[in-house]
Tab-separated table of C-alpha atoms in Angstrom:
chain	number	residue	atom	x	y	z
A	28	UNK	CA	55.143	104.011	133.017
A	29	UNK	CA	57.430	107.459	132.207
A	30	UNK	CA	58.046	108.335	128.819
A	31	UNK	CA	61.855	107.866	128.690
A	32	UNK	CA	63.381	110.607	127.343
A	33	UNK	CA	67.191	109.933	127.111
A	34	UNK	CA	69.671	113.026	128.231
A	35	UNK	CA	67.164	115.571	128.956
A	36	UNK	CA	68.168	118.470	129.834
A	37	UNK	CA	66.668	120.628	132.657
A	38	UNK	CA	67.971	123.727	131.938
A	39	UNK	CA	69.150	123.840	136.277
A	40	UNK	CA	72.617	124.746	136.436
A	41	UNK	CA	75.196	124.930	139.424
A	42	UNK	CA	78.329	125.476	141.239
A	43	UNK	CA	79.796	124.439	144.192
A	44	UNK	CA	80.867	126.881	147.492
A	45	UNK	CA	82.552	126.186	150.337
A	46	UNK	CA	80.639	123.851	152.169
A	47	UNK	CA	77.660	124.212	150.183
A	48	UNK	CA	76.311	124.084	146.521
A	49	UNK	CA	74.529	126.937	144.103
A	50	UNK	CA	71.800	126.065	141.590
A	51	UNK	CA	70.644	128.596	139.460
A	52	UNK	CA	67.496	127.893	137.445
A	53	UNK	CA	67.072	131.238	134.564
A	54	UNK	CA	68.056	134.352	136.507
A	55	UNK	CA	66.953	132.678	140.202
A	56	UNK	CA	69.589	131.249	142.151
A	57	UNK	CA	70.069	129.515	145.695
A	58	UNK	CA	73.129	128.814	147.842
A	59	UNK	CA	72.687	126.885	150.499
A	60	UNK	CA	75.594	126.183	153.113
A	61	UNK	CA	76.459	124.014	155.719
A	62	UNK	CA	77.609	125.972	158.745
A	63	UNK	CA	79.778	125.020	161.654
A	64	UNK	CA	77.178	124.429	163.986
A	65	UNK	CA	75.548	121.879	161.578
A	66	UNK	CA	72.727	124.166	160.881
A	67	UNK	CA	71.534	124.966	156.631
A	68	UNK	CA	71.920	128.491	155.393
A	69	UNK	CA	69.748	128.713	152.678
A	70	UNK	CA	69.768	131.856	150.647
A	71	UNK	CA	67.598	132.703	147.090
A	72	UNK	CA	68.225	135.885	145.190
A	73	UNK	CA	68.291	136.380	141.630
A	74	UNK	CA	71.118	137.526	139.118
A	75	UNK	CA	70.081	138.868	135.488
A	76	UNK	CA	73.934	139.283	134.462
A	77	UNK	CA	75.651	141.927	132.336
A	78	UNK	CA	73.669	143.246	129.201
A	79	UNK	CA	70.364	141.948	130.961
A	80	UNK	CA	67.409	141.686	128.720
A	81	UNK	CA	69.661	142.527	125.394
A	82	UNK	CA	69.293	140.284	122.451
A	83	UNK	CA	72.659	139.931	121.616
A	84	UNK	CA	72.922	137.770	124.925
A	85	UNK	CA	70.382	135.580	123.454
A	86	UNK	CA	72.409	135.507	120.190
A	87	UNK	CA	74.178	131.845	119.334
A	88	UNK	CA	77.951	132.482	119.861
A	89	UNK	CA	77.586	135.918	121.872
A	90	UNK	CA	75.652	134.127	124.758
A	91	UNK	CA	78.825	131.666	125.458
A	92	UNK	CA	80.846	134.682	126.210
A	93	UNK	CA	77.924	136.386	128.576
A	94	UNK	CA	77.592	133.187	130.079
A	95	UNK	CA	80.975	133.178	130.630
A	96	UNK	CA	81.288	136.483	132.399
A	97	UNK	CA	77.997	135.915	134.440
A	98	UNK	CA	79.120	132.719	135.782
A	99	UNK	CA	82.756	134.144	136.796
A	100	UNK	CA	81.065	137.148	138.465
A	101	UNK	CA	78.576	135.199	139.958
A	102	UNK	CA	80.779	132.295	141.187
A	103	UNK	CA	83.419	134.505	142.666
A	104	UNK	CA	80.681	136.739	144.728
A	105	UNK	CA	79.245	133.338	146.030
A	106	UNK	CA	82.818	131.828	146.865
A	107	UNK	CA	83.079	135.077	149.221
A	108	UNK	CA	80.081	134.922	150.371
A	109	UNK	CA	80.342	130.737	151.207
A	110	UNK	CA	83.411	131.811	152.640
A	111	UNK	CA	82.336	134.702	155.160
A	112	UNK	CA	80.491	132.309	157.066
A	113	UNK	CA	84.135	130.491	158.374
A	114	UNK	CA	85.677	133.969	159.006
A	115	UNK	CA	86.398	134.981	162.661
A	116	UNK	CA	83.379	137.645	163.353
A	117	UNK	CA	85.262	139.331	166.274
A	118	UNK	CA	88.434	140.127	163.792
A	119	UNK	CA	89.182	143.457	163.268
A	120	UNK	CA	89.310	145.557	159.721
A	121	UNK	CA	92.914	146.058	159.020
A	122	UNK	CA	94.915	149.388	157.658
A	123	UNK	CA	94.601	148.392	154.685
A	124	UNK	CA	90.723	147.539	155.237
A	125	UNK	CA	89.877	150.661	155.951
A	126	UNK	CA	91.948	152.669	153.823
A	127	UNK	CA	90.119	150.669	150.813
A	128	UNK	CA	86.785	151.947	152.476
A	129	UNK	CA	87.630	155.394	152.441
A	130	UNK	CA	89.287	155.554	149.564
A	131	UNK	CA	85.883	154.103	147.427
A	132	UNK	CA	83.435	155.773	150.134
A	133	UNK	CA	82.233	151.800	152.228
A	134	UNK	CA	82.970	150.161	148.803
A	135	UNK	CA	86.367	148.619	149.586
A	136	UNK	CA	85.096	145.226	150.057
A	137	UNK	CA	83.538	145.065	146.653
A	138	UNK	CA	86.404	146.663	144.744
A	139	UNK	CA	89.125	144.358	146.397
A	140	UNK	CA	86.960	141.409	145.203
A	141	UNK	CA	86.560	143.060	141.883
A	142	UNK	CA	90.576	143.458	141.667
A	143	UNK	CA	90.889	139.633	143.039
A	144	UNK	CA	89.109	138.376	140.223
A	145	UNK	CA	90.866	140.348	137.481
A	146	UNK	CA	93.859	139.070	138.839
A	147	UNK	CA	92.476	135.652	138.691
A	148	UNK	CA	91.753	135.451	135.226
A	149	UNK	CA	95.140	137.263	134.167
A	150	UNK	CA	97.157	134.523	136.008
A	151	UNK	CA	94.553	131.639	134.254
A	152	UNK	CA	95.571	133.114	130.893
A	153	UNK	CA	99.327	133.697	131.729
A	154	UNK	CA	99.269	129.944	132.997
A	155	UNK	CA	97.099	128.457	130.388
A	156	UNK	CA	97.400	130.455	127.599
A	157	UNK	CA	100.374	131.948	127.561
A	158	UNK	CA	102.930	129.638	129.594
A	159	UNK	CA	102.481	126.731	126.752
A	160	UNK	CA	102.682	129.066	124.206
A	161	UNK	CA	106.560	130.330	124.978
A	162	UNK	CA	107.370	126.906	126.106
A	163	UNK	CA	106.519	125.441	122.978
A	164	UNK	CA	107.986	128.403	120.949
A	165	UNK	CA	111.225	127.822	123.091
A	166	UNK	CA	111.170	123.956	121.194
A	167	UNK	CA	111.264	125.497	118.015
A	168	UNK	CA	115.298	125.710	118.028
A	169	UNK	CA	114.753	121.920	117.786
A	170	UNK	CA	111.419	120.777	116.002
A	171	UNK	CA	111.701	122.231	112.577
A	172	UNK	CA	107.929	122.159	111.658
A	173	UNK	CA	105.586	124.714	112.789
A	174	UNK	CA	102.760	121.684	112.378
A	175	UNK	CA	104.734	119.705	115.118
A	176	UNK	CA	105.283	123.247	117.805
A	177	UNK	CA	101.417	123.931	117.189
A	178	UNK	CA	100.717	120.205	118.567
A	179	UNK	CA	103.006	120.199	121.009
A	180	UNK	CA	101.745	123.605	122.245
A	181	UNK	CA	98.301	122.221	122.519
A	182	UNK	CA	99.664	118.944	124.681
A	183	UNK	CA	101.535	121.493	126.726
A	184	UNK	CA	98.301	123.061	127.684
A	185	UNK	CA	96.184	120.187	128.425
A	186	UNK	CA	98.872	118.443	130.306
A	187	UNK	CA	99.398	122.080	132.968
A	188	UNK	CA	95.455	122.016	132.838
A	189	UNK	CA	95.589	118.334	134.692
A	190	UNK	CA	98.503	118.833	136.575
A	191	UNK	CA	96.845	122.048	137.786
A	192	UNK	CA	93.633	120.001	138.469
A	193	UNK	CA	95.408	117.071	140.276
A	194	UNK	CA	97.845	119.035	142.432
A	195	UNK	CA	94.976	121.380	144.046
A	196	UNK	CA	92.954	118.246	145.267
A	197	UNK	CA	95.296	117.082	147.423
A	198	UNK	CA	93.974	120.213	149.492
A	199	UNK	CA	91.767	118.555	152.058
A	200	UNK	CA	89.804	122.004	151.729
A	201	UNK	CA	89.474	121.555	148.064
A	202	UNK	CA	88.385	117.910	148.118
A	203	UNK	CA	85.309	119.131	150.260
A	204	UNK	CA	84.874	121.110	147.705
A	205	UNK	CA	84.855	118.687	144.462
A	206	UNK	CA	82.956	115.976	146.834
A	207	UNK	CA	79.716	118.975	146.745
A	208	UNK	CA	80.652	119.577	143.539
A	209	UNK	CA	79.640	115.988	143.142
A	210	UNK	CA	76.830	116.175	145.207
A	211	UNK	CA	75.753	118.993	142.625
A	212	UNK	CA	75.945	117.146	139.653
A	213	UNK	CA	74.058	113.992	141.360
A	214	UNK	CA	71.270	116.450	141.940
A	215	UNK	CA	70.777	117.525	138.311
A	216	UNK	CA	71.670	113.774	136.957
A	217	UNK	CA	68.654	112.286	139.309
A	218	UNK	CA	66.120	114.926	138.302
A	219	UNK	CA	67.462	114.080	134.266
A	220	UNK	CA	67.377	110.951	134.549
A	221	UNK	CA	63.181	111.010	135.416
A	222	UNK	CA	64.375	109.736	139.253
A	223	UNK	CA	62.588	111.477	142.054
A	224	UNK	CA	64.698	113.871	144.102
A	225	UNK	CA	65.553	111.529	147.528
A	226	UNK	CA	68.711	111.610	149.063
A	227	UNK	CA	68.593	107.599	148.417
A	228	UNK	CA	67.728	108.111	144.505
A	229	UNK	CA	70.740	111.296	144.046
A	230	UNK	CA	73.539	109.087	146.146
A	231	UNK	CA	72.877	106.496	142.911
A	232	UNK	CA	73.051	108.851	140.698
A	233	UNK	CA	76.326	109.359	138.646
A	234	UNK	CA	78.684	112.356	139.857
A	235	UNK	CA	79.643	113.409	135.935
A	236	UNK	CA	77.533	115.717	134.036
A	237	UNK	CA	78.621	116.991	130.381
A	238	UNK	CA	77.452	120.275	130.543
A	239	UNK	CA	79.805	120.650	133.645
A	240	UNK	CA	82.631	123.827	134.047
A	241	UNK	CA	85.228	121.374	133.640
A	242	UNK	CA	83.934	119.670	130.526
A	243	UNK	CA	83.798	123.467	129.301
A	244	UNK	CA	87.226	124.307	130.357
A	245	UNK	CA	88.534	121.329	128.260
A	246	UNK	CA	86.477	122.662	125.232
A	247	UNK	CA	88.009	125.400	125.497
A	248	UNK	CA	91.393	124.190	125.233
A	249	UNK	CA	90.706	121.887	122.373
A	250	UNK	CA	88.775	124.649	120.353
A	251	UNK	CA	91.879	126.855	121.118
A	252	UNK	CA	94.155	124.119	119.726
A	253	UNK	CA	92.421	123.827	116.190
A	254	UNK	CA	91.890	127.368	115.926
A	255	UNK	CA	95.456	128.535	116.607
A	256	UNK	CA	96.855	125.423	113.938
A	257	UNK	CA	94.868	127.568	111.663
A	258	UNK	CA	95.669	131.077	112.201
A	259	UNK	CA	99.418	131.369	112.061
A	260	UNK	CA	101.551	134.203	112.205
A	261	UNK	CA	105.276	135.009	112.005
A	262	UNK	CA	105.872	137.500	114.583
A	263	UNK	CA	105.700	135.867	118.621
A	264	UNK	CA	104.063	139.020	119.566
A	265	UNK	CA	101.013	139.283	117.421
A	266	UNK	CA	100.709	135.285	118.284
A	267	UNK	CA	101.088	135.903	121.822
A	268	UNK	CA	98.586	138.617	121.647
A	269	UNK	CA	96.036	136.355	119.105
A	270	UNK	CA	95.833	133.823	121.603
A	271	UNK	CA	94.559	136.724	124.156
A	272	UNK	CA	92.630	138.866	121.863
A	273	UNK	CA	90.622	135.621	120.491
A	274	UNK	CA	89.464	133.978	124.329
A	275	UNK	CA	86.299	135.644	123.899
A	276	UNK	CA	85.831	133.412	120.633
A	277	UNK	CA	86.880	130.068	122.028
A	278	UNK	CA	84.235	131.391	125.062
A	279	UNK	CA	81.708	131.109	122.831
A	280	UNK	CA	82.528	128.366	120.154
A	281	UNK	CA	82.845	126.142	123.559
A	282	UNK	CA	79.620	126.929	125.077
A	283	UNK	CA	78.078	125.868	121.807
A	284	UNK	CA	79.632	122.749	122.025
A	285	UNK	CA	78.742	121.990	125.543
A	286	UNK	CA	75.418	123.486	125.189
A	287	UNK	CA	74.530	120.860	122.170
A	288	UNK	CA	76.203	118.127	124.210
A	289	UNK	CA	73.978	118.580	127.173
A	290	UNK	CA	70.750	117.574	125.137
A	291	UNK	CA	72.527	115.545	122.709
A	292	UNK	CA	73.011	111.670	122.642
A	293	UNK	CA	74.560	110.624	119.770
A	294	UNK	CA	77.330	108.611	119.654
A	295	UNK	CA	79.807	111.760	118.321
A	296	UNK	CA	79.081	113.845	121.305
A	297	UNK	CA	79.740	110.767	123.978
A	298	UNK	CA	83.315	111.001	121.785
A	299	UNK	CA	83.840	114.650	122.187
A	300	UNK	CA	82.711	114.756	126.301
A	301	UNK	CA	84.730	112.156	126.634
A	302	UNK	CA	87.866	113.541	127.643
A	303	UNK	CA	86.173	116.493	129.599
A	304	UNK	CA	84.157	113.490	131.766
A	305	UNK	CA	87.739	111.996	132.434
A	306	UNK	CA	89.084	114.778	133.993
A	307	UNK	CA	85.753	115.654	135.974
A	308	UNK	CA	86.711	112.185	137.746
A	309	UNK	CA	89.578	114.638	139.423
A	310	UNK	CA	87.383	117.402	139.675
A	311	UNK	CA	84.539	115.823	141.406
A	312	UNK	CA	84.546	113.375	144.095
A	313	UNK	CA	81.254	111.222	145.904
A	314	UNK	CA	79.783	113.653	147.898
A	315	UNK	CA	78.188	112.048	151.909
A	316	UNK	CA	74.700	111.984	152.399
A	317	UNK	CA	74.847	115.532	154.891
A	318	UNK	CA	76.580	117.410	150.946
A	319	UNK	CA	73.426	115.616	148.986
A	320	UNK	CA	70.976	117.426	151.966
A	321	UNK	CA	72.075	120.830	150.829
A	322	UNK	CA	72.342	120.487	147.594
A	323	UNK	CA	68.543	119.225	147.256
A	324	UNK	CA	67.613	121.893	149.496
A	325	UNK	CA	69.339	124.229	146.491
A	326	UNK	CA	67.516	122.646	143.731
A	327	UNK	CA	64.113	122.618	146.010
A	328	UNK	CA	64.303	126.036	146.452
A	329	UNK	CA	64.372	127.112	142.447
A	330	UNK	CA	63.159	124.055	140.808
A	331	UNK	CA	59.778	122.608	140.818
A	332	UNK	CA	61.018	118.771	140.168
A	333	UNK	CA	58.336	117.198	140.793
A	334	UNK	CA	56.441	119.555	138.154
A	335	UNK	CA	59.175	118.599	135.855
A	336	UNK	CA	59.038	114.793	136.079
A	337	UNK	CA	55.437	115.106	135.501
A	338	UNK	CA	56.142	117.342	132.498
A	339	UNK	CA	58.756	115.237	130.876
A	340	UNK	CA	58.708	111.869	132.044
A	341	UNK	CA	54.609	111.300	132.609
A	342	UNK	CA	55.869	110.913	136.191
A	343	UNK	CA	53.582	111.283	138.922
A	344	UNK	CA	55.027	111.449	142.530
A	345	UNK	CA	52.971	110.314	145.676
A	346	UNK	CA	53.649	112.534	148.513
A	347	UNK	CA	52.931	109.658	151.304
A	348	UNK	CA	55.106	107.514	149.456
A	349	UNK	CA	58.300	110.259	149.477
A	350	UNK	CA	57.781	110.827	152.905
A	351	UNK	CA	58.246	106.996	153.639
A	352	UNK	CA	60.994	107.183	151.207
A	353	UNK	CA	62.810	109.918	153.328
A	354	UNK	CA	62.153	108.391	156.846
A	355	UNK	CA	63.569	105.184	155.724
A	356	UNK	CA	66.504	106.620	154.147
A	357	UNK	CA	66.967	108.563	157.517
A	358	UNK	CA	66.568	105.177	159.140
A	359	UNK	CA	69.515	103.332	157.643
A	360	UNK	CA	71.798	105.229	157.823
């Protein structure tokens, strides 16, 4: 019998690519992808981050907003990388292409994806941070009580966060992408749950995960929300700029919060993941059983979870009886 052990965390991590899934397990990481002629790409490389091996990336606080910059870095060079393999081959470099590469000596390529990620997170913080902010502060000629803007500013910001959410799925590109999303978080739920890693036993599994990006991203707005009802100042400016200036802090505050919910039961972290699991319902959809494939052969390829169920649940797997397990999986379908 396997010693239950309710919520545990794994310490596995993911993300999901175009037609494929990442897992990233410490600093090793696999991407495996799905390419057009059916086939598995399966790559495994490993990623120490920014400030690797310094101890204030270990530090409570600091490590949220290393994390943070590791995982955009990381996510946006395997987005590119998911996304070379649907690229026509036979196009040619354009002008601009090969200005770029002479200009930063065969490094165009890398700088232009450098530049498109900048760009990404200014328009996330005009959009998110910013675009509530004056629309709230435009109210003020009418509400007569900062308490009331502050509030309304917050609602402002979750509501463009859903909107946001909801209007990109009905991309059929992007709802590929949630469904391995899914299939990513069924992956890590099976494993945490003491379940052996099957494609039978991760279709069962639930698609929501608390210490999922999403979840995060929601933390992040409500952290933002009581910290800027606190700090108030007169001139727009200096709030404007407050709410920039103090991202890095939310960053971190946030991954605290989701890092304690993620091996947490109690019943006030089910209250506070809450919302953030509502919204992963639009941000993740039930994955087929080809998206569960790859993303196993992700977690297979950095994780010993076999090893691990043994470890944490007493959980001894029979190889004869996984094999049988597979076949007639493979069977019904």
């Amino acid at each position: 019998m396997a010693r239950k052990k309710r919520n545990h965390s794994s310490g596995i991590g993911g993300q999901a690519v175009l037609e494929g899934v990442m897992m990233k397990n410490k600093d090793d990481y696999a991407v495996a992808i799905r390419k057009s002629d059916g086939e598995v790409e399966l790559d495994v490389d490993f990623y120490k981050g920014v400030l690797a091996g310094k101890l204030i990336k270990k530090m409570p606080f600091f490590r949220g907003i290393f994390n943070f910059i590791d995982s955009m870095i990381l996510g946006t060079r395997l987005i590119n990388y998911s996304a070379s393999f649907y690229v026509d081959d036979e196009m040619e470099p354009t002008k601009f292409d090969k200005v770029m590469d002479k200009i930063f000596k065969g490094r165009g390529e890398k700088v232009l994806m450098g530049l498109t990620t900048i760009i990404a997170v200014l328009l996330a913080v005009g959009i998110f941070i910013l675009l509530p902010f004056y629309i709230s502060d435009w109210f003020k000629g009418f509400i007569n009580n900062t308490s009331l803007v502050l509030i309304l500013e917050g609602i402002l910001r979750i509501s463009i966060f859903i909107l946001y959410v909801a209007a990109i799925s009905l991309m059929k590109d992007i709802r590929r992408l949630y469904a391995y999303h899914g299939a990513e978080h069924k992956c890590i739920n099976c494993i945490e749950k003491g379940r052996p890693l099957t494609t039978r036993d991760v279709m069962r599994s639930s698609r929501l995960h608390r210490r999922c990006g999403t979840s995060f991203m929601f933390f992040v707005i409500f952290v933002s929300i009581i910290i800027f009802f606190f700090i108030r100042v007169d001139n727009i400016w200096l709030r404007a700029g407050l709410r920039v200036a103090l991202i890095p802090v939310i960053a971190g505050i946030s991954y605290e919060i989701i890092r304690w919910a993620g091996r947490s039961d109690n019943i006030l972290v089910k209250i506070l993941s809450a919302p953030g699991m509502l919204i992963q319902r639009l941000t993740t959809k039930e994955p087929d059983e080809g998206m569960i494939e790859v993303a196993i052969q992700a977690v297979e390829a950095i994780f010993d979870w076999k090893v691990y169920l043994k470890e944490t649940f007493d959980y001894d797997i029979d190889e004869s009886w996984l094999e049988a397990e597979n076949e007639g999986f493979d069977d019904n379908r």
